[in-house]
Structures are given as structure tokens and as C-alpha cells.
């Protein structure tokens, strides 16, 4: 059964957690004791309705404040598809959490309060989703019950967002009018909005086409571990474990190993369930190669005629996640695929205003939750692709070497300096 990863985004109190709770509740994906707990908590708080947001807002601070702080992951399934949903926070100070939740999503739901319309956070989150190359974006105009299910209001919001989205790269954009609280157009079509001829939100999630979003062209296999069993019966075994980042690798294929540049062939591909003839992203496998090659963690297996860019000077868009300021001259650690390197920030090219898309070239650095283009130099070569072509080899994280805290996430823009 195919799996869809999707994330929610939008301003504070737009109803993200309530929507996820509604999806879980109406698709019968929660246990009776969970429902009883939510009903009891709702009564204790004096609510005259069952607050389904409590199904996802699990932290005590979230329940007390009525907001989402951390990313909450939930799992559910329908007869057609499995789903992993990331409920991300709407507060601007938790933008980094939103980036984390959306980084692995196939689709992003951006909620808009029908009364407030498009806000700064709506634009911010839509831009981040496009920056992360999320192929599918669904604008859920929520709380339609509070505007009397007005078709005019829905069309006004849709048109305003289309004007903004015209400057972004969003291949697939859809709009759905909903009421997460009452369940209109969430799982079933609503009788309150006969003017809406589209599918319900769940129907859209079940049928959106994501198979073509994966890169099955460029073979990239970063080696995570060298497997050398110590037992007598396996003394000649030597394999390379890792996750296929992109492309397809098969037994008998001619491959090239970076950085050595040596070519060889694939002798066998093993999984937990036994040997297979081929593997594709995102399968985790052990690859056995012909011959005796010096292959280590951080090396890259690819095809001789389709190699990633190899370089130490790179340009990237970085989302800064630390209270400190990222400035020119900063020295950090970088994790790219399975490879670690030290990195020097050569230049902060510009800071991006995510609301107006203006590039501030006078900016001296990036503050918490800010996004900008930076020039980096690494101590050892990276084997990478541009992020827009290959997310797996075009992304990285920055880590403070003193505290070992992740302080930034980046997307490589182009090959070379």
C-alpha cells in the first residue's frame, strides 16, 4: 500500500490540530479510550464541544495554551493509502519546527481562517513549502461555518493566494473549503456548500499522484556502514549498507565509487528479507561489489555517466535555527548524506523576506528563523546535486561543534562556487 507523508501549516489558531483530529476521528483511526480522554478534557475545560485538537497537541504546555509548539506526528490509514502526518506549529518563533515537519512531506496543507484571510504566516509557510520543493500544496480555507459557507469569501481568498503563488514554484496547487470543527468537506462532501464541486480533503489525499515525484533517474547510494561479519562462515563477506537516496541499482550494474573514481559491478543486493535483483529509493539495503575496493562511510556509489557534482565551494539557501546570528567567517560542522565535514561561511549573500520575497543584500547575517543565501567552503569534497533536482543529495544540516546542536538546514542551489 502506498504511503503519503503530508504536513499542516498556517497561522496560529487556523485549526491545524483540529483538522488532523477530525481526519483521525472521522476515518476511525483513534481508540475509544483516546476519544474518552479528549471528551473528558474538553468537559473539564468548559468546552461545549469535543476539542479534537487534543488528539495531536500532546504536550502539557500545548494543552494549557491551546497552541502547537512541537511537531506532532500521527499515523493513520484508509483502504487506499497509509498516511504519516506532521502537525506543525504556526507561531513565527517556531518556524524551524515547521521546516523540520515539512522537509520530508510529499504534500503540505496550508490552512487559512476564512474570516482573517491570507496572513503573513500563510505566505511564510507557503514560501517555505515551495523552497523545500514540496510538489503538492493544498490550501484549506477553514472555518467556513463562521462565514455562512460563503462561496464569494472562498473565491476571494483563493484568488488572493493565486496572485501570491504565481511568484513561487508550486507544481500542483488545490483549494478546498472546509470546517474542521464540524467536518464539512474533510472526510465527506458537505451539503452546506453545494457550490463546491471538488473532492473532499481526504479523497484528494487518497488520490493525489506522488509516484512521479521521486527521482528514479540519478543513482545515488551514500555508504553508511561497511559490513564485515567476524564469523568463520562469513569471513569473505564485505558489503556496504545504506539507503538508496535516489535512482535504481540492480545486480550486474556497472557503478562508480566516489571519491576514488574506481568502477566495478554489483554482485548482490541484500535486504532484511533476503536478496533482491534491484533496489530503489528509499530502500535500505546492503550492496556487495565485485573486486577489492577501498570503500568507506561517506563514499558515494553512482553511475560513471551520471555522477553528482564534486566540490568544496557551494552556494545554498539556509534556514537558520539558532538564537545566535550566522555571520561571515562562522565555522560549523556539516552533515551531508552520510558524510561529515567542517565548513566555513565565506559570505552571507542576502537575507530573504519571505513575505515580499525581497532580497536584502545589505544584511550582515541571519537571525533565528531567517532564511538567506550563503556561500560555504567545506574541508572535504561533497558529492551533491542541486536541491531542486535531488532532495536527498541537495540538502544538509549545520551543527554547532561545541554544543552538538543542529543550528541550520540548507538546500544546495547550484554546482560550483
CSV table of C-alpha atoms in Angstrom, one decimal:
chain,number,residue,atom,x,y,z
A,1,UNK,CA,0.0,0.0,0.0
A,2,UNK,CA,1.4,3.4,-1.0
A,3,UNK,CA,2.3,5.9,1.8
A,4,UNK,CA,1.7,9.7,1.7
A,5,UNK,CA,3.6,12.0,4.0
A,6,UNK,CA,1.9,15.3,4.5
A,7,UNK,CA,2.3,18.3,6.9
A,8,UNK,CA,0.0,21.0,8.1
A,9,UNK,CA,1.0,24.7,8.1
A,10,UNK,CA,-0.6,28.1,8.5
A,11,UNK,CA,-1.1,30.8,11.2
A,12,UNK,CA,-1.8,30.3,14.8
A,13,UNK,CA,-5.4,29.2,15.6
A,14,UNK,CA,-6.2,28.5,11.9
A,15,UNK,CA,-7.3,25.0,13.0
A,16,UNK,CA,-4.4,22.7,12.0
A,17,UNK,CA,-4.6,20.4,15.0
A,18,UNK,CA,-8.4,20.3,14.9
A,19,UNK,CA,-8.2,19.3,11.2
A,20,UNK,CA,-5.9,16.5,11.9
A,21,UNK,CA,-8.0,15.4,14.8
A,22,UNK,CA,-11.1,15.4,12.6
A,23,UNK,CA,-9.3,13.3,9.9
A,24,UNK,CA,-8.3,10.8,12.6
A,25,UNK,CA,-11.7,10.8,14.2
A,26,UNK,CA,-13.8,10.5,11.1
A,27,UNK,CA,-11.5,7.9,9.5
A,28,UNK,CA,-11.9,5.8,12.7
A,29,UNK,CA,-8.1,6.0,13.4
A,30,UNK,CA,-8.3,6.6,17.1
A,31,UNK,CA,-9.1,4.3,20.0
A,32,UNK,CA,-12.2,4.7,22.2
A,33,UNK,CA,-10.1,5.4,25.3
A,34,UNK,CA,-8.4,8.3,23.4
A,35,UNK,CA,-11.8,9.7,22.5
A,36,UNK,CA,-13.0,9.4,26.1
A,37,UNK,CA,-9.9,11.2,27.3
A,38,UNK,CA,-10.4,14.0,24.8
A,39,UNK,CA,-14.1,14.3,25.8
A,40,UNK,CA,-13.2,14.4,29.5
A,41,UNK,CA,-10.5,17.0,29.0
A,42,UNK,CA,-12.9,19.1,26.9
A,43,UNK,CA,-15.6,19.0,29.6
A,44,UNK,CA,-13.1,19.9,32.3
A,45,UNK,CA,-12.0,23.0,30.3
A,46,UNK,CA,-15.7,24.0,30.0
A,47,UNK,CA,-15.9,23.5,26.2
A,48,UNK,CA,-19.4,22.8,24.8
A,49,UNK,CA,-17.8,20.7,22.0
A,50,UNK,CA,-15.2,17.9,21.7
A,51,UNK,CA,-11.9,19.6,21.1
A,52,UNK,CA,-10.3,17.2,18.5
A,53,UNK,CA,-7.1,19.3,18.5
A,54,UNK,CA,-6.3,17.5,21.8
A,55,UNK,CA,-5.6,14.4,19.8
A,56,UNK,CA,-2.4,15.9,18.4
A,57,UNK,CA,-1.5,18.6,21.0
A,58,UNK,CA,0.1,16.2,23.4
A,59,UNK,CA,2.5,18.5,25.4
A,60,UNK,CA,1.1,19.9,28.6
A,61,UNK,CA,2.2,23.4,27.6
A,62,UNK,CA,0.3,23.0,24.3
A,63,UNK,CA,-2.9,22.0,26.0
A,64,UNK,CA,-2.6,24.8,28.5
A,65,UNK,CA,-2.0,27.5,25.9
A,66,UNK,CA,-4.2,26.0,23.2
A,67,UNK,CA,-1.3,26.1,20.6
A,68,UNK,CA,1.0,23.7,18.9
A,69,UNK,CA,4.7,24.1,19.9
A,70,UNK,CA,6.5,21.0,18.7
A,71,UNK,CA,5.9,18.9,15.6
A,72,UNK,CA,3.4,16.1,16.3
A,73,UNK,CA,3.5,13.0,14.1
A,74,UNK,CA,0.4,10.9,13.6
A,75,UNK,CA,-0.2,7.7,11.6
A,76,UNK,CA,-3.5,6.5,10.1
A,77,UNK,CA,-4.6,4.5,7.1
A,78,UNK,CA,-7.6,4.1,4.8
A,79,UNK,CA,-8.3,1.2,2.4
A,80,UNK,CA,-6.4,3.1,-0.3
A,81,UNK,CA,-3.4,4.6,1.4
A,82,UNK,CA,-1.3,4.9,4.5
A,83,UNK,CA,-0.5,8.4,5.9
A,84,UNK,CA,2.1,10.0,8.1
A,85,UNK,CA,1.0,13.5,9.1
A,86,UNK,CA,3.2,16.2,10.7
A,87,UNK,CA,1.2,18.8,12.6
A,88,UNK,CA,3.5,21.8,12.7
A,89,UNK,CA,3.3,24.9,14.8
A,90,UNK,CA,2.0,28.2,13.5
A,91,UNK,CA,3.9,30.7,15.7
A,92,UNK,CA,6.7,32.6,13.9
A,93,UNK,CA,9.2,31.7,16.7
A,94,UNK,CA,8.6,28.0,15.9
A,95,UNK,CA,9.3,28.4,12.1
A,96,UNK,CA,12.3,26.0,12.5
A,97,UNK,CA,9.9,23.3,13.7
A,98,UNK,CA,7.7,23.9,10.7
A,99,UNK,CA,10.7,23.5,8.4
A,100,UNK,CA,11.5,20.2,10.1
A,101,UNK,CA,8.0,18.9,9.7
A,102,UNK,CA,7.7,19.9,6.0
A,103,UNK,CA,11.2,18.7,4.9
A,104,UNK,CA,10.1,15.2,4.3
A,105,UNK,CA,6.5,15.9,3.2
A,106,UNK,CA,5.1,14.9,-0.2
A,107,UNK,CA,2.2,17.4,0.3
A,108,UNK,CA,1.6,20.4,2.6
A,109,UNK,CA,-1.8,21.5,3.8
A,110,UNK,CA,-1.8,25.3,4.4
A,111,UNK,CA,-4.8,26.3,6.5
A,112,UNK,CA,-6.4,29.7,6.1
A,113,UNK,CA,-9.0,31.1,8.5
A,114,UNK,CA,-11.9,32.2,6.3
A,115,UNK,CA,-12.5,35.3,8.5
A,116,UNK,CA,-8.9,36.5,8.5
A,117,UNK,CA,-7.9,35.5,5.0
A,118,UNK,CA,-4.3,35.4,3.8
A,119,UNK,CA,-1.9,36.4,6.6
A,120,UNK,CA,1.9,36.9,6.9
A,121,UNK,CA,2.3,33.4,8.2
A,122,UNK,CA,0.2,32.0,5.3
A,123,UNK,CA,2.7,33.5,2.9
A,124,UNK,CA,5.7,32.5,5.0
A,125,UNK,CA,4.7,28.8,5.2
A,126,UNK,CA,3.7,28.6,1.6
A,127,UNK,CA,7.0,30.1,0.6
A,128,UNK,CA,8.9,27.6,2.8
A,129,UNK,CA,6.9,24.7,1.3
A,130,UNK,CA,7.9,25.9,-2.2
A,131,UNK,CA,11.5,26.4,-1.1
A,132,UNK,CA,11.6,22.8,0.2
A,133,UNK,CA,10.3,21.8,-3.3
A,134,UNK,CA,7.1,20.3,-2.0
A,135,UNK,CA,5.3,19.3,-5.2
A,136,UNK,CA,1.7,19.4,-3.9
A,137,UNK,CA,0.1,22.3,-1.9
A,138,UNK,CA,-3.5,22.3,-0.7
A,139,UNK,CA,-5.0,25.5,0.6
A,140,UNK,CA,-7.7,24.6,3.1
A,141,UNK,CA,-10.0,27.6,3.7
A,142,UNK,CA,-11.1,26.6,7.2
A,143,UNK,CA,-14.0,27.8,9.4
A,144,UNK,CA,-16.3,28.2,6.5
A,145,UNK,CA,-19.2,27.7,9.0
A,146,UNK,CA,-18.2,31.1,10.6
A,147,UNK,CA,-18.7,32.9,7.2
A,148,UNK,CA,-22.0,31.2,6.4
A,149,UNK,CA,-20.3,28.9,3.9
A,150,UNK,CA,-19.9,31.9,1.6
A,151,UNK,CA,-18.8,31.0,-1.9
A,152,UNK,CA,-17.7,34.6,-2.5
A,153,UNK,CA,-15.4,34.6,0.5
A,154,UNK,CA,-13.8,31.3,-0.6
A,155,UNK,CA,-13.2,32.6,-4.1
A,156,UNK,CA,-11.7,35.9,-2.7
A,157,UNK,CA,-9.2,34.0,-0.6
A,158,UNK,CA,-8.4,31.6,-3.5
A,159,UNK,CA,-7.7,34.5,-5.9
A,160,UNK,CA,-5.5,36.4,-3.5
A,161,UNK,CA,-3.4,33.3,-2.8
A,162,UNK,CA,-3.1,32.5,-6.5
A,163,UNK,CA,-1.6,36.0,-7.1
A,164,UNK,CA,1.0,35.4,-4.4
A,165,UNK,CA,1.7,31.8,-5.5
A,166,UNK,CA,2.4,33.0,-9.1
A,167,UNK,CA,5.9,34.1,-7.8
A,168,UNK,CA,6.6,30.7,-6.3
A,169,UNK,CA,7.4,27.3,-7.8
A,170,UNK,CA,4.4,25.1,-6.9
A,171,UNK,CA,3.7,22.4,-9.5
A,172,UNK,CA,0.3,21.3,-8.0
A,173,UNK,CA,-2.0,23.8,-6.2
A,174,UNK,CA,-5.5,22.9,-5.0
A,175,UNK,CA,-8.1,24.7,-2.9
A,176,UNK,CA,-10.7,23.1,-0.6
A,177,UNK,CA,-13.3,24.9,1.6
A,178,UNK,CA,-13.7,23.1,4.9
A,179,UNK,CA,-14.9,23.3,8.5
A,180,UNK,CA,-12.6,21.2,10.6
A,181,UNK,CA,-14.7,21.6,13.7
A,182,UNK,CA,-17.9,20.4,12.0
A,183,UNK,CA,-16.3,18.1,9.5
A,184,UNK,CA,-17.5,19.8,6.3
A,185,UNK,CA,-15.6,18.6,3.2
A,186,UNK,CA,-12.9,16.9,5.4
A,187,UNK,CA,-13.8,13.2,5.0
A,188,UNK,CA,-17.2,13.5,3.3
A,189,UNK,CA,-18.5,16.1,0.9
A,190,UNK,CA,-20.6,18.8,2.7
A,191,UNK,CA,-24.2,19.5,2.0
A,192,UNK,CA,-23.7,23.1,3.3
A,193,UNK,CA,-21.6,24.0,0.2
A,194,UNK,CA,-23.4,22.7,-2.9
A,195,UNK,CA,-21.5,25.3,-5.0
A,196,UNK,CA,-18.2,23.4,-4.4
A,197,UNK,CA,-17.8,20.7,-7.0
A,198,UNK,CA,-14.4,19.4,-5.9
A,199,UNK,CA,-13.5,16.4,-3.8
A,200,UNK,CA,-13.3,16.2,-0.1
A,201,UNK,CA,-9.9,16.7,1.5
A,202,UNK,CA,-9.4,13.0,2.4
A,203,UNK,CA,-10.4,12.0,-1.2
A,204,UNK,CA,-7.8,14.4,-2.5
A,205,UNK,CA,-5.2,13.0,-0.1
A,206,UNK,CA,-6.0,9.4,-1.2
A,207,UNK,CA,-5.8,10.1,-4.9
A,208,UNK,CA,-3.0,12.7,-5.4
A,209,UNK,CA,-0.3,11.3,-7.6
A,210,UNK,CA,3.1,11.2,-5.9
A,211,UNK,CA,4.9,8.3,-7.6
A,212,UNK,CA,6.4,10.6,-10.3
A,213,UNK,CA,7.8,13.0,-7.6
A,214,UNK,CA,10.6,10.6,-6.7
A,215,UNK,CA,13.9,10.8,-8.5
A,216,UNK,CA,14.4,7.3,-10.1
A,217,UNK,CA,16.9,8.6,-12.7
A,218,UNK,CA,20.1,9.6,-10.8
A,219,UNK,CA,21.6,6.7,-8.9
A,220,UNK,CA,22.9,7.9,-5.5
A,221,UNK,CA,23.9,5.5,-2.8
A,222,UNK,CA,25.7,7.1,0.1
A,223,UNK,CA,27.6,4.4,2.1
A,224,UNK,CA,26.5,4.5,5.7
A,225,UNK,CA,28.4,1.4,7.0
A,226,UNK,CA,30.9,-1.2,5.9
A,227,UNK,CA,29.5,-4.6,6.8
A,228,UNK,CA,32.3,-7.2,7.7
A,229,UNK,CA,30.9,-10.1,9.8
A,230,UNK,CA,33.5,-11.7,12.1
A,231,UNK,CA,32.1,-15.3,11.9
A,232,UNK,CA,34.1,-18.0,10.1
A,233,UNK,CA,31.3,-18.8,7.6
A,234,UNK,CA,31.1,-15.1,6.6
A,235,UNK,CA,34.8,-14.3,6.6
A,236,UNK,CA,34.8,-13.4,2.9
A,237,UNK,CA,31.7,-11.2,3.1
A,238,UNK,CA,32.1,-7.5,2.5
A,239,UNK,CA,29.0,-5.3,2.0
A,240,UNK,CA,28.1,-1.6,2.1
A,241,UNK,CA,24.9,-0.7,4.0
A,242,UNK,CA,22.9,2.4,3.4
A,243,UNK,CA,19.7,3.9,2.0
A,244,UNK,CA,19.2,4.4,-1.7
A,245,UNK,CA,18.9,8.2,-1.9
A,246,UNK,CA,17.7,8.2,-5.5
A,247,UNK,CA,17.6,6.2,-8.6
A,248,UNK,CA,17.7,2.4,-9.1
A,249,UNK,CA,20.5,0.0,-8.5
A,250,UNK,CA,20.5,-3.6,-9.9
A,251,UNK,CA,22.6,-6.7,-9.7
A,252,UNK,CA,25.1,-6.7,-12.6
A,253,UNK,CA,25.1,-2.9,-12.9
A,254,UNK,CA,28.3,-1.1,-13.6
A,255,UNK,CA,28.9,1.5,-10.9
A,256,UNK,CA,31.5,4.1,-9.9
A,257,UNK,CA,32.6,4.8,-6.3
A,258,UNK,CA,33.5,8.3,-5.2
A,259,UNK,CA,35.9,9.8,-4.3
A,260,UNK,CA,38.2,7.0,-5.5
A,261,UNK,CA,36.8,7.1,-9.0
A,262,UNK,CA,37.1,3.3,-9.4
A,263,UNK,CA,34.5,1.4,-11.4
A,264,UNK,CA,33.1,-2.1,-10.5
A,265,UNK,CA,29.9,-4.1,-10.8
A,266,UNK,CA,27.2,-5.0,-8.3
A,267,UNK,CA,27.4,-8.6,-7.2
A,268,UNK,CA,24.4,-8.8,-4.9
A,269,UNK,CA,21.9,-6.6,-3.1
A,270,UNK,CA,20.6,-7.8,0.2
A,271,UNK,CA,17.7,-6.7,2.4
A,272,UNK,CA,16.3,-7.9,5.7
A,273,UNK,CA,14.0,-10.3,3.9
A,274,UNK,CA,16.8,-11.7,1.6
A,275,UNK,CA,18.4,-10.9,-1.7
A,276,UNK,CA,16.7,-8.8,-4.4
A,277,UNK,CA,17.6,-8.1,-8.0
A,278,UNK,CA,17.3,-4.4,-7.7
A,279,UNK,CA,16.7,-1.6,-5.2
A,280,UNK,CA,15.3,1.9,-5.5
A,281,UNK,CA,14.8,4.9,-3.3
A,282,UNK,CA,14.1,4.9,-0.3
A,283,UNK,CA,15.0,1.2,0.3
A,284,UNK,CA,17.7,0.4,2.9
A,285,UNK,CA,20.0,-2.4,1.6
A,286,UNK,CA,23.4,-3.9,1.7
A,287,UNK,CA,25.3,-3.8,-1.6
A,288,UNK,CA,28.1,-6.2,-2.5
A,289,UNK,CA,30.6,-5.1,-5.1
A,290,UNK,CA,32.9,-7.2,-7.3
A,291,UNK,CA,36.6,-6.9,-6.5
A,292,UNK,CA,38.5,-5.5,-3.6
A,293,UNK,CA,37.9,-1.7,-3.3
A,294,UNK,CA,38.6,0.7,-0.6
A,295,UNK,CA,35.1,2.0,0.2
A,296,UNK,CA,34.3,3.8,3.5
A,297,UNK,CA,31.4,5.5,5.2
A,298,UNK,CA,30.6,8.8,3.4
A,299,UNK,CA,31.6,7.4,0.0
A,300,UNK,CA,29.1,7.6,-2.8
A,301,UNK,CA,28.1,4.8,-5.3
A,302,UNK,CA,26.7,6.2,-8.6
A,303,UNK,CA,27.0,5.6,-12.3
A,304,UNK,CA,30.0,6.5,-14.3
A,305,UNK,CA,28.0,8.5,-16.8
A,306,UNK,CA,25.7,10.1,-14.2
A,307,UNK,CA,27.8,11.5,-11.4
A,308,UNK,CA,27.0,14.1,-8.8
A,309,UNK,CA,29.0,17.3,-8.6
A,310,UNK,CA,32.1,17.0,-6.5
A,311,UNK,CA,33.2,20.2,-4.8
A,312,UNK,CA,34.1,22.2,-1.7
A,313,UNK,CA,32.8,25.6,-2.6
A,314,UNK,CA,29.0,25.6,-2.6
A,315,UNK,CA,26.1,28.0,-2.6
A,316,UNK,CA,23.0,27.3,-0.5
A,317,UNK,CA,19.8,28.6,0.9
A,318,UNK,CA,20.0,28.2,4.7
A,319,UNK,CA,17.2,28.4,7.3
A,320,UNK,CA,18.9,29.5,10.5
A,321,UNK,CA,17.6,27.8,13.6
A,322,UNK,CA,19.7,29.2,16.4
A,323,UNK,CA,19.4,32.2,18.7
A,324,UNK,CA,22.9,33.3,17.7
A,325,UNK,CA,23.5,35.1,14.4
A,326,UNK,CA,25.0,33.4,11.4
A,327,UNK,CA,27.8,35.7,10.1
A,328,UNK,CA,30.5,35.6,7.6
A,329,UNK,CA,33.5,33.7,9.0
A,330,UNK,CA,31.5,31.3,11.1
A,331,UNK,CA,32.9,27.8,11.4
A,332,UNK,CA,30.5,24.9,11.8
A,333,UNK,CA,30.1,21.2,11.2
A,334,UNK,CA,28.0,20.0,8.2
A,335,UNK,CA,26.3,16.6,7.7
A,336,UNK,CA,25.5,15.9,4.1
A,337,UNK,CA,24.1,12.5,3.3
A,338,UNK,CA,26.4,10.2,5.4
A,339,UNK,CA,29.4,12.5,5.2
A,340,UNK,CA,30.6,14.9,7.8
A,341,UNK,CA,32.8,17.9,7.1
A,342,UNK,CA,33.8,21.2,8.7
A,343,UNK,CA,32.5,24.3,6.9
A,344,UNK,CA,33.5,27.9,6.7
A,345,UNK,CA,30.8,30.6,5.9
A,346,UNK,CA,32.5,32.6,3.2
A,347,UNK,CA,29.7,35.1,2.7
A,348,UNK,CA,26.1,35.8,3.6
A,349,UNK,CA,24.9,36.8,0.1
A,350,UNK,CA,21.5,38.1,1.1
A,351,UNK,CA,18.6,37.6,3.5
A,352,UNK,CA,15.2,36.8,2.1
A,353,UNK,CA,12.0,38.5,3.2
A,354,UNK,CA,9.6,35.6,3.0
A,355,UNK,CA,6.6,37.9,2.8
A,356,UNK,CA,7.6,40.1,0.0
A,357,UNK,CA,10.4,37.8,-1.5
A,358,UNK,CA,12.7,40.9,-1.3
A,359,UNK,CA,16.4,40.1,-1.2
A,360,UNK,CA,18.2,42.2,1.4
A,361,UNK,CA,21.8,42.3,0.2
A,362,UNK,CA,22.8,44.6,3.0
A,363,UNK,CA,22.1,42.0,5.7
A,364,UNK,CA,25.2,41.2,7.8
A,365,UNK,CA,23.9,37.8,8.9
A,366,UNK,CA,20.9,35.5,9.5
A,367,UNK,CA,19.0,35.5,12.8
A,368,UNK,CA,16.7,32.9,14.3
A,369,UNK,CA,14.2,31.5,11.7
A,370,UNK,CA,15.6,33.7,9.0
A,371,UNK,CA,16.4,32.4,5.5
A,372,UNK,CA,19.1,33.5,3.2
A,373,UNK,CA,21.7,32.6,0.6
A,374,UNK,CA,25.2,31.8,1.8
A,375,UNK,CA,28.5,30.8,0.3
A,376,UNK,CA,30.2,27.9,2.0
A,377,UNK,CA,33.6,26.2,1.8
A,378,UNK,CA,34.0,22.7,3.2
A,379,UNK,CA,37.1,21.0,4.4
A,380,UNK,CA,36.4,17.8,2.3
A,381,UNK,CA,34.6,17.5,-1.0
A,382,UNK,CA,30.9,16.9,-1.1
A,383,UNK,CA,29.2,14.7,-3.7
A,384,UNK,CA,26.0,16.6,-4.3
A,385,UNK,CA,23.2,17.6,-6.7
A,386,UNK,CA,21.2,20.8,-6.9
A,387,UNK,CA,18.3,20.5,-4.4
A,388,UNK,CA,15.6,21.2,-7.0
A,389,UNK,CA,16.8,18.0,-8.8
A,390,UNK,CA,17.6,15.7,-5.9
A,391,UNK,CA,16.4,16.5,-2.3
A,392,UNK,CA,18.5,13.7,-0.8
A,393,UNK,CA,21.9,14.8,-2.1
A,394,UNK,CA,21.0,18.5,-2.2
A,395,UNK,CA,20.2,19.0,1.5
A,396,UNK,CA,22.3,19.2,4.6
A,397,UNK,CA,22.3,20.3,8.2
A,398,UNK,CA,24.7,22.6,10.1
A,399,UNK,CA,25.8,21.7,13.6
A,400,UNK,CA,27.5,23.7,16.3
A,401,UNK,CA,30.7,21.8,17.1
A,402,UNK,CA,30.8,23.0,20.7
A,403,UNK,CA,27.2,22.1,21.8
A,404,UNK,CA,26.4,19.5,19.0
A,405,UNK,CA,23.1,21.3,18.4
A,406,UNK,CA,21.6,21.5,14.9
A,407,UNK,CA,21.7,25.2,14.1
A,408,UNK,CA,20.7,25.3,10.4
A,409,UNK,CA,19.2,23.4,7.5
A,410,UNK,CA,20.3,24.1,3.9
A,411,UNK,CA,19.5,23.4,0.3
A,412,UNK,CA,22.2,23.5,-2.3
A,413,UNK,CA,21.4,25.8,-5.2
A,414,UNK,CA,23.9,25.2,-7.9
A,415,UNK,CA,27.1,23.4,-8.7
A,416,UNK,CA,30.4,25.1,-8.3
A,417,UNK,CA,31.4,28.3,-6.5
